[in-house]
Coordinates of C-alpha atoms and ligand atoms in Angstrom, one line a residue:
M280 CA -2.7 12.7 -5.5
E281 CA -1.3 11.7 -9.0
L282 CA 1.1 8.3 -9.2
K283 CA 4.4 9.4 -11.4
L284 CA 6.6 5.9 -11.4
F285 CA 9.9 5.6 -13.1
N286 CA 9.0 5.1 -16.8
S287 CA 12.2 2.5 -19.0
L288 CA 11.3 3.6 -22.0
T289 CA 11.6 7.6 -20.8
R290 CA 14.2 6.2 -18.3
K291 CA 11.9 9.3 -16.6
K292 CA 8.9 10.0 -13.8
Q293 CA 6.3 10.1 -15.4
A294 CA 2.3 10.9 -14.2
L295 CA -0.5 8.2 -15.0
K296 CA -2.5 9.1 -17.2
P297 CA -5.3 7.3 -17.0
I298 CA -8.7 7.6 -19.5
N299 CA -11.7 7.8 -17.2
N300 CA -10.0 7.0 -14.2
T301 CA -9.5 3.8 -14.6
V302 CA -5.8 2.2 -15.1
N303 CA -5.2 -0.4 -17.4
F304 CA -2.3 -2.3 -16.1
Y305 CA -0.7 -5.5 -17.8
F306 CA 2.1 -7.6 -15.7
C307 CA 4.0 -10.1 -16.6
G308 CA 3.2 -13.3 -15.3
P309 CA 4.6 -17.0 -14.1
T310 CA 5.6 -19.6 -16.4
V311 CA 4.4 -22.5 -15.0
Y312 CA 6.3 -24.6 -15.1
W313 CA 8.5 -25.8 -12.3
Y314 CA 8.2 -24.4 -8.9
Q315 CA 8.1 -20.0 -8.6
H316 CA 10.3 -18.9 -5.7
I317 CA 10.5 -15.9 -3.8
G318 CA 12.6 -14.1 -5.8
N319 CA 9.1 -14.3 -8.6
M320 CA 7.2 -14.0 -5.2
R321 CA 9.1 -10.4 -4.8
A322 CA 7.9 -9.6 -8.5
F323 CA 3.6 -10.5 -7.2
Y324 CA 4.6 -8.7 -4.5
V325 CA 5.2 -5.5 -6.2
M326 CA 2.6 -6.0 -9.2
D327 CA 0.2 -5.9 -6.0
M328 CA 2.0 -3.1 -4.9
V329 CA 1.1 -1.1 -7.6
R330 CA -2.4 -2.0 -8.2
R331 CA -2.5 -1.0 -4.5
T332 CA -1.2 2.4 -4.6
V333 CA -3.1 2.7 -7.4
K334 CA -6.4 2.1 -5.1
Y335 CA -5.2 3.8 -2.4
L336 CA -4.8 7.2 -5.0
G337 CA -8.4 6.5 -5.7
Y338 CA -7.7 5.2 -9.3
N339 CA -9.5 2.2 -11.0
I340 CA -8.0 -0.6 -11.7
N341 CA -8.4 -3.2 -14.7
Q342 CA -5.9 -5.7 -14.4
V343 CA -5.1 -8.4 -16.3
M344 CA -2.0 -10.7 -15.1
N345 CA -1.1 -14.2 -17.7
I346 CA 0.0 -17.0 -17.8
T347 CA 2.6 -18.8 -19.7
D348 CA 1.7 -22.0 -20.5
V349 CA 3.8 -21.9 -24.0
G350 CA 6.0 -21.1 -26.4
H351 CA 8.7 -19.9 -23.7
M352 CA 12.2 -21.1 -24.8
T353 CA 14.6 -22.7 -22.4
S354 CA 16.4 -19.0 -23.7
D355 CA 14.3 -15.7 -23.8
A356 CA 15.6 -15.2 -27.3
D357 CA 13.8 -17.7 -28.2
E358 CA 16.3 -20.2 -28.3
G359 CA 16.6 -24.2 -26.7
E360 CA 13.8 -26.2 -26.7
D361 CA 9.5 -25.2 -25.1
K362 CA 10.0 -25.1 -20.9
M363 CA 6.5 -26.8 -21.3
E364 CA 8.1 -29.5 -23.5
V365 CA 11.2 -29.8 -21.4
A366 CA 9.1 -30.5 -17.9
S367 CA 6.7 -32.8 -20.1
K368 CA 9.4 -34.6 -20.4
R369 CA 10.5 -34.6 -17.0
E370 CA 8.0 -35.5 -15.4
H371 CA 5.8 -38.0 -17.5
K372 CA 3.3 -35.7 -17.6
T373 CA 1.2 -33.6 -20.0
P374 CA 2.0 -29.7 -20.1
E375 CA -1.6 -29.2 -20.0
E376 CA -1.3 -31.3 -16.5
I377 CA 1.7 -29.7 -15.1
A378 CA 0.0 -26.4 -15.6
K379 CA -2.2 -27.0 -13.7
F380 CA 0.1 -27.9 -10.6
Y381 CA 2.6 -25.2 -10.8
W382 CA -0.2 -23.0 -11.6
G383 CA -1.9 -24.0 -8.3
I384 CA 0.7 -24.0 -6.4
C385 CA 1.7 -20.5 -7.3
F386 CA -2.1 -19.4 -7.0
N387 CA -2.2 -20.9 -3.1
D388 CA 1.8 -18.6 -3.1
M389 CA 0.4 -16.0 -3.7
Q390 CA -2.8 -15.8 -2.3
A391 CA -0.9 -16.7 0.9
L392 CA 0.8 -13.1 0.5
N393 CA -2.1 -11.2 0.6
V394 CA -1.6 -10.4 -3.5
E395 CA -4.7 -9.2 -4.6
T396 CA -6.1 -11.2 -7.6
P397 CA -5.6 -9.3 -10.6
E398 CA -8.9 -8.9 -12.2
H399 CA -8.3 -11.0 -15.5
I400 CA -5.8 -13.4 -15.5
C401 CA -5.5 -15.4 -18.9
P402 CA -3.4 -18.4 -19.6
A403 CA -2.2 -18.3 -23.2
T404 CA -2.8 -21.3 -24.5
S405 CA -6.7 -20.5 -23.8
V406 CA -6.3 -17.7 -26.6
I407 CA -5.0 -19.0 -29.5
N408 CA -7.1 -17.3 -31.7
D409 CA -7.0 -14.2 -31.1
I410 CA -2.4 -15.4 -31.4
I411 CA -3.9 -15.9 -34.3
A412 CA -5.8 -13.1 -35.6
F413 CA -2.6 -10.5 -34.1
V414 CA 0.3 -12.4 -35.8
Q415 CA -2.3 -12.0 -38.9
D416 CA -2.4 -8.6 -38.2
I417 CA 1.6 -8.2 -38.4
L418 CA 1.4 -10.0 -41.3
D419 CA -1.3 -8.2 -43.0
N420 CA 0.8 -4.8 -42.0
G421 CA 3.8 -5.8 -43.5
Y422 CA 5.5 -6.7 -40.4
G423 CA 6.0 -10.3 -40.9
Y424 CA 7.1 -13.0 -43.5
I425 CA 7.1 -16.4 -43.1
T426 CA 10.1 -19.0 -43.1
E427 CA 10.3 -22.9 -43.4
N428 CA 10.5 -22.8 -38.7
G429 CA 7.0 -20.3 -39.1
V430 CA 6.1 -17.1 -39.0
Y431 CA 9.4 -13.7 -37.9
Y432 CA 9.1 -10.3 -37.2
D433 CA 10.8 -7.8 -39.0
T434 CA 12.7 -5.6 -36.6
S435 CA 14.0 -3.3 -39.0
K436 CA 10.6 -2.5 -40.4
C437 CA 9.9 -1.2 -36.3
P438 CA 11.3 1.7 -35.8
N439 CA 13.2 3.0 -32.8
Y440 CA 13.6 -0.6 -32.0
G441 CA 16.0 -1.8 -28.9
A442 CA 14.8 1.5 -27.4
L443 CA 13.9 0.0 -24.4
G444 CA 16.9 -2.3 -23.8
G445 CA 19.6 0.3 -25.4
M446 CA 20.1 -2.1 -27.8
N447 CA 22.5 -0.1 -29.8
Q448 CA 23.4 -0.9 -33.6
N449 CA 25.8 -3.2 -33.7
E450 CA 23.6 -5.8 -31.1
K451 CA 20.5 -5.4 -34.0
Q452 CA 23.0 -6.7 -36.8
F453 CA 24.8 -9.1 -35.6
G454 CA 22.6 -10.3 -32.8
A455 CA 25.1 -10.6 -30.5
R456 CA 23.4 -13.3 -27.5
I457 CA 22.3 -15.3 -30.1
K458 CA 23.0 -18.5 -32.9
V459 CA 21.8 -16.8 -36.5
D460 CA 19.2 -18.1 -37.2
E461 CA 19.2 -19.4 -40.9
F462 CA 15.8 -17.5 -41.6
K463 CA 16.5 -14.6 -40.2
R464 CA 16.2 -11.3 -41.6
N465 CA 18.0 -9.3 -39.2
P466 CA 19.4 -11.6 -36.0
A467 CA 17.8 -9.4 -34.0
D468 CA 14.1 -10.6 -35.5
F469 CA 12.0 -13.1 -33.3
V470 CA 9.5 -15.5 -33.7
L471 CA 5.6 -15.0 -34.0
W472 CA 4.6 -18.7 -34.7
V473 CA 6.4 -21.8 -34.9
K474 CA 5.8 -24.3 -36.8
A475 CA 5.5 -27.8 -34.8
K476 CA 8.2 -30.3 -35.6
D477 CA 6.6 -34.0 -35.5
N478 CA 7.5 -35.0 -32.0
H479 CA 5.6 -31.7 -30.1
I480 CA 3.5 -32.0 -28.1
Q481 CA 1.8 -28.2 -28.4
R482 CA 0.1 -27.4 -30.9
W483 CA -2.7 -25.9 -32.8
N484 CA -2.6 -25.3 -36.6
S485 CA -3.1 -22.2 -38.1
P486 CA -2.2 -20.5 -41.8
W487 CA 1.0 -21.2 -41.6
G488 CA 0.5 -25.3 -40.4
V489 CA 0.4 -26.3 -37.3
G490 CA 2.5 -25.2 -34.3
Y491 CA 2.3 -23.3 -31.5
P492 CA 2.7 -19.0 -30.1
G493 CA 6.1 -17.5 -29.7
W494 CA 6.7 -16.6 -25.8
H495 CA 6.9 -12.4 -26.6
I496 CA 3.4 -12.6 -28.9
E497 CA 0.9 -13.8 -26.1
C498 CA 1.2 -11.0 -24.2
S499 CA 1.0 -8.6 -27.2
A500 CA -2.6 -10.8 -27.8
I501 CA -4.5 -10.9 -24.3
G502 CA -3.3 -7.1 -23.8
N503 CA -5.0 -6.9 -26.7
K504 CA -7.5 -8.6 -25.8
F505 CA -8.3 -7.5 -22.4
L506 CA -7.3 -4.2 -22.4
G507 CA -7.5 -2.9 -26.0
E508 CA -4.6 0.2 -27.3
H509 CA -4.3 2.3 -24.5
I510 CA -2.5 0.1 -21.2
D511 CA -1.5 2.8 -18.5
I512 CA 1.2 0.6 -16.9
H513 CA 3.1 -2.9 -18.5
G514 CA 5.1 -4.7 -16.0
G515 CA 7.6 -7.2 -15.6
G516 CA 11.3 -8.1 -14.4
V517 CA 14.0 -5.7 -15.2
E518 CA 15.5 -9.2 -17.5
H519 CA 12.0 -8.7 -19.9
K520 CA 13.2 -5.1 -21.1
T521 CA 16.0 -6.0 -23.7
V522 CA 13.5 -9.0 -25.2
H523 CA 10.3 -9.8 -24.2
H524 CA 9.5 -6.2 -23.8
E525 CA 11.2 -4.5 -26.5
N526 CA 9.0 -7.3 -29.0
E527 CA 6.4 -6.3 -27.8
I528 CA 6.6 -3.1 -28.2
A529 CA 7.2 -4.1 -31.9
Q530 CA 4.5 -5.9 -32.0
N531 CA 1.9 -3.5 -30.8
Y532 CA 3.3 -0.5 -32.7
A533 CA 2.9 -3.3 -36.4
K534 CA -0.1 -3.9 -35.4
C535 CA -2.1 -0.8 -34.1
G536 CA 0.6 1.7 -35.5
H537 CA 1.1 3.1 -33.0
Q538 CA 2.8 3.3 -29.0
V539 CA 0.4 1.1 -26.7
V540 CA 1.9 1.4 -23.3
D541 CA 3.0 5.0 -21.7
I542 CA 4.3 3.1 -18.1
W543 CA 7.5 0.4 -19.0
F544 CA 7.6 -0.7 -14.9
H545 CA 9.7 -2.4 -14.2
L546 CA 11.6 -4.2 -11.0
E547 CA 14.7 -5.0 -9.9
H548 CA 15.4 -9.1 -8.6
L549 CA 15.9 -10.4 -5.9
M550 CA 19.5 -11.6 -5.2
F551 CA 20.9 -14.6 -4.1
N552 CA 25.0 -15.9 -3.2
G553 CA 25.5 -12.8 -5.1
G554 CA 23.4 -13.8 -8.2
K555 CA 20.2 -13.3 -9.2
M556 CA 18.4 -15.6 -7.6
S557 CA 16.7 -17.6 -10.5
K558 CA 15.2 -22.1 -11.4
S559 CA 18.7 -22.1 -13.7
T560 CA 21.4 -21.2 -12.0
G561 CA 19.9 -23.4 -8.6
G562 CA 20.3 -21.9 -5.1
I563 CA 16.1 -20.6 -4.8
Y564 CA 14.2 -20.6 -1.9
T565 CA 9.9 -21.2 -2.4
L566 CA 7.3 -19.9 0.1
S567 CA 7.0 -23.5 1.9
N568 CA 11.2 -23.8 2.3
L569 CA 10.4 -20.2 4.2
K570 CA 7.5 -21.7 6.1
E571 CA 9.3 -24.9 7.0
K572 CA 12.3 -22.5 8.6
G573 CA 9.1 -21.0 10.7
Y574 CA 9.0 -17.8 9.2
S575 CA 5.1 -16.6 7.9
P576 CA 4.7 -15.3 4.2
M577 CA 4.1 -12.0 6.4
D578 CA 7.6 -12.1 7.7
L579 CA 8.1 -12.5 3.9
R580 CA 6.3 -9.2 2.5
M581 CA 7.3 -7.5 5.6
F582 CA 11.3 -8.3 3.8
Y583 CA 10.0 -7.2 0.6
L584 CA 8.8 -4.1 1.5
S585 CA 11.8 -2.8 3.1
A586 CA 13.7 -2.4 0.0
H587 CA 12.2 -0.4 -3.0
Y588 CA 11.4 -2.0 -5.9
S589 CA 13.7 -0.4 -8.1
K590 CA 16.9 -1.4 -6.7
P591 CA 18.7 -4.9 -6.8
Q592 CA 17.2 -7.1 -2.7
N593 CA 19.6 -9.7 -1.3
F594 CA 18.0 -12.2 0.5
T595 CA 19.4 -12.9 3.5
F596 CA 18.7 -15.2 6.6
E597 CA 19.8 -12.2 9.3
A598 CA 17.7 -9.9 6.7
L599 CA 14.5 -12.1 6.8
N600 CA 14.6 -12.5 10.7
N601 CA 15.5 -8.6 11.1
A602 CA 11.9 -8.2 9.1
K603 CA 10.6 -11.1 11.1
E604 CA 11.0 -9.5 14.6
S605 CA 10.6 -5.6 12.7
Y606 CA 6.7 -7.0 12.1
S607 CA 6.6 -8.7 15.8
N608 CA 7.3 -5.3 16.7
L609 CA 4.7 -3.3 15.1
K610 CA 2.2 -6.4 15.5
K611 CA 2.8 -5.6 19.5
L612 CA 2.7 -1.6 19.2
L613 CA -0.6 -2.5 17.2
L614 CA -2.1 -3.7 20.1
K615 CA -1.1 -1.2 22.2
H616 CA -2.6 1.4 20.4
K617 CA -5.9 -0.4 19.6
N618 CA -6.1 -0.5 23.3
G619 CA -5.2 3.0 23.9
T620 CA -7.5 5.5 24.9
S621 CA -5.5 8.9 23.7
K622 CA -7.2 11.2 21.3
I623 CA -5.0 11.9 18.9
E624 CA -5.7 15.7 16.9
T625 CA -7.1 15.6 12.9
S626 CA -4.4 17.5 11.7
K627 CA -1.8 15.4 13.2
L628 CA -3.5 12.5 11.9
N629 CA -3.8 14.1 8.5
W630 CA -0.6 14.7 8.0
L631 CA 0.9 11.5 9.0
K632 CA -1.7 10.5 6.1
T633 CA -0.6 12.9 3.4
K634 CA 3.2 12.0 4.2
F635 CA 2.2 8.0 3.7
T636 CA 0.4 8.8 0.3
E637 CA 2.8 11.3 -0.4
Y638 CA 6.1 8.6 -0.2
L639 CA 3.8 6.2 -2.8
A640 CA 2.6 8.4 -4.8
D641 CA 6.3 9.0 -5.8
D642 CA 7.3 5.6 -7.6
I643 CA 5.7 3.9 -4.6
N644 CA 8.4 4.2 -2.2
T645 CA 7.9 1.4 0.5
P646 CA 11.4 1.8 2.8
L647 CA 9.9 5.9 3.0
A648 CA 5.7 4.7 4.3
L649 CA 7.0 2.2 6.5
S650 CA 9.1 5.0 7.9
V651 CA 5.7 6.6 8.3
V652 CA 4.1 3.6 9.8
W653 CA 6.9 3.8 12.6
D654 CA 7.0 7.4 13.3
A655 CA 2.9 7.0 13.6
L656 CA 3.3 3.3 16.6
K657 CA 6.2 5.1 18.1
N658 CA 6.2 8.7 19.0
Y659 CA 2.5 9.0 19.9
P660 CA 0.8 8.3 22.7
D661 CA -1.3 5.4 22.3
S662 CA -4.0 6.1 20.8
V663 CA -7.8 3.8 19.1
D664 CA -7.2 6.6 15.8
I665 CA -3.6 5.0 15.8
Y666 CA -4.9 2.2 15.6
N667 CA -7.5 2.8 13.0
L668 CA -4.5 4.5 11.0
M669 CA -2.8 1.9 10.5
L670 CA -5.6 -0.4 9.4
D671 CA -6.1 2.4 6.7
F672 CA -2.1 1.7 5.3
D673 CA -2.7 -1.4 5.9
H674 CA -4.9 -1.6 2.2
V675 CA -1.7 -0.9 0.8
L676 CA 0.7 -2.2 3.1
G677 CA -1.2 -5.4 3.3
L678 CA -0.1 -6.8 6.2
K679 CA -3.4 -8.8 7.3
L680 CA -2.5 -5.8 10.4
A681 CA -7.1 -6.5 10.8
E682 CA -6.5 -9.7 11.6
V683 CA -4.2 -9.4 14.4
K684 CA -5.1 -9.7 17.4
E685 CA -4.0 -10.6 21.4
E686 CA -2.5 -13.1 21.9
T687 CA -4.5 -15.4 24.2
K688 CA -2.2 -17.7 26.9
Q689 CA -3.5 -21.4 26.3
I690 CA -4.5 -21.9 30.1
P691 CA -2.9 -26.2 31.2
S692 CA -5.8 -28.4 32.2
E693 CA -4.4 -28.5 35.4
I694 CA -4.3 -24.9 36.3
I695 CA -7.6 -25.1 35.6
A696 CA -8.9 -28.3 38.2
L697 CA -6.2 -26.2 40.5
A698 CA -8.9 -23.3 40.0
E699 CA -12.5 -25.4 40.0
E700 CA -11.0 -26.5 43.3
R701 CA -10.6 -23.7 44.9
K702 CA -13.9 -22.7 43.8
L703 CA -15.4 -24.5 45.9
A704 CA -12.9 -23.7 48.7
R705 CA -14.3 -20.8 47.9
I706 CA -18.0 -21.3 47.3
N707 CA -17.8 -23.6 51.5
K708 CA -15.5 -20.8 52.4
D709 CA -13.1 -21.9 53.0
Y710 CA -10.6 -19.7 52.5
K711 CA -7.3 -21.2 54.2
Q712 CA -7.4 -24.2 52.0
S713 CA -7.8 -21.3 48.9
D714 CA -5.3 -18.9 50.0
I715 CA -3.5 -22.2 49.2
L716 CA -5.2 -23.3 46.2
R717 CA -4.4 -19.7 44.3
D718 CA 0.0 -20.2 46.3
K719 CA 0.1 -23.2 44.0
I720 CA -1.6 -22.1 41.1
A721 CA 1.2 -18.8 41.7
S722 CA 4.2 -20.8 41.9
L723 CA 3.1 -22.4 38.5
G724 CA 2.9 -19.0 36.3
Y725 CA -0.4 -17.8 36.8
T726 CA -2.5 -14.8 38.6
I727 CA -5.9 -15.7 39.8
L728 CA -7.9 -13.0 39.9
D729 CA -11.4 -13.2 41.4
K730 CA -14.8 -11.9 40.0
P731 CA -18.8 -11.2 41.9
K732 CA -20.7 -15.0 42.7
N733 CA -16.9 -16.6 42.6
E734 CA -16.3 -16.1 39.4
Y735 CA -12.4 -15.5 37.8
E736 CA -10.2 -14.8 35.2
I737 CA -6.9 -16.8 35.3
K738 CA -4.1 -14.7 33.7
Ligands
AMP851 P1 9.0 -17.0 -15.3 O1 7.7 -17.7 -14.3 O2 10.1 -17.6 -15.0 O3 8.2 -16.3 -16.5 O4 8.8 -15.7 -13.6 C1 7.6 -14.3 -13.5 C2 7.9 -13.9 -13.1 O5 9.0 -13.6 -12.8 C3 8.7 -12.4 -13.9 O6 7.9 -11.2 -14.3 C4 10.0 -12.0 -14.2 O7 10.4 -11.1 -14.3 C5 10.2 -12.7 -12.7 N1 11.4 -12.8 -11.8 C6 12.2 -14.0 -12.0 N2 12.8 -14.4 -11.6 C7 12.8 -13.2 -10.7 C8 14.5 -12.2 -9.3 N3 15.3 -13.5 -8.8 N4 13.6 -11.2 -8.9 C9 12.4 -10.8 -8.7 N5 11.7 -11.4 -9.8 C10 12.4 -12.3 -10.8
ZN852 ZN1 5.2 -10.5 -21.1

């Protein structure tokens, strides 16, 4: 079945048309200057759902995620200070130490959320030469210019600049959001390479002096290095539409002379207290914060699954509690089916699988896919066929269903001692004492089941 995704550029659902059945997928990864919160984690969960759906529908995948460890300014539009430099000063560590520490935590959280590891994970600082070569190509092709501050992209040269974010002529002309840099030819022009000030820590030699790359160029250079000139899906949070991804389109066009990305894919934000959950505005939770409060990563994944990626999702503890309860119910029903003996007709199983697949193939509609899960679990007789179907669905859901086991009651040592005493009484044919001990065990909430040769089971 072919996968259709909403393309933010054409504003239509579009079928994926990968070359040789392999989907080239790029997703904008974390800026590793601080903890990633559960808003960021929604982005990585969505990234994972794209990957898992692509694979479930029978395509191969080649996925790249960058790690931004240089060049991301405190404003996405290149204003302010580099976030890595800010963190470095705040924590009295080198930018490398900062990146290693926060990336480590981010990676662990992704693993805990059962996010599959992309084929390529690439820190920007590991490809500075590729970035420099990309900037050089942009200059050679006539789309860039050099100023006292660094190298800039000339947006007036790029046809349709602003089409993705819906930027109008006025915004392009006057750069409404940003202070106009005196060295820029056009207000919307953006930096490709920044000349480093004397006290700037991260710095590399380049044909344009010592400096560091802008943020937008890293994604174009990394995408080009690993995926070439054809990327089937390029994704990220919705805030990237207006600046970051707009600029990527322009950079790719300057180097390659054509559109490199087929489908621009954006997820809406996780909201909290009426706004986007964000490090800069405060009011954030990390996965560790939730674990401390008694929620598992799979409770959070269940919460994410309940909303469509293209809609903002509101985070409340009430909603998280509901997801936790749903996950617990799902596990209980799953175990009933695991031990079930009914046989389900193949045509019915096929129908369930087709519905589940259709919903995912139609722009990854997880709420509808979950409705098939509940239908199968609740409305069919207990059957291992349904259990196996759920394990198949879990290739996409990622809820670790194969690991769900009956919870074994921990029998207290006091009960075991009484049971052993009773066993001895039975061996000695002292059935009166044996009955007394069984009643005592029952009064403590346990049942003893006798087995051949004086063995027993405690329930
Ligand atoms: P950053 O570390 O800020 O570069 O963000 C990493 C990823 O998380 C990007 O794809 C962002 O678009 C995404 N993101 C940031 N905040 C949120 C949020 N509140 N909800 C969903 N995604 C977010
Ligand atoms: Zn990016």
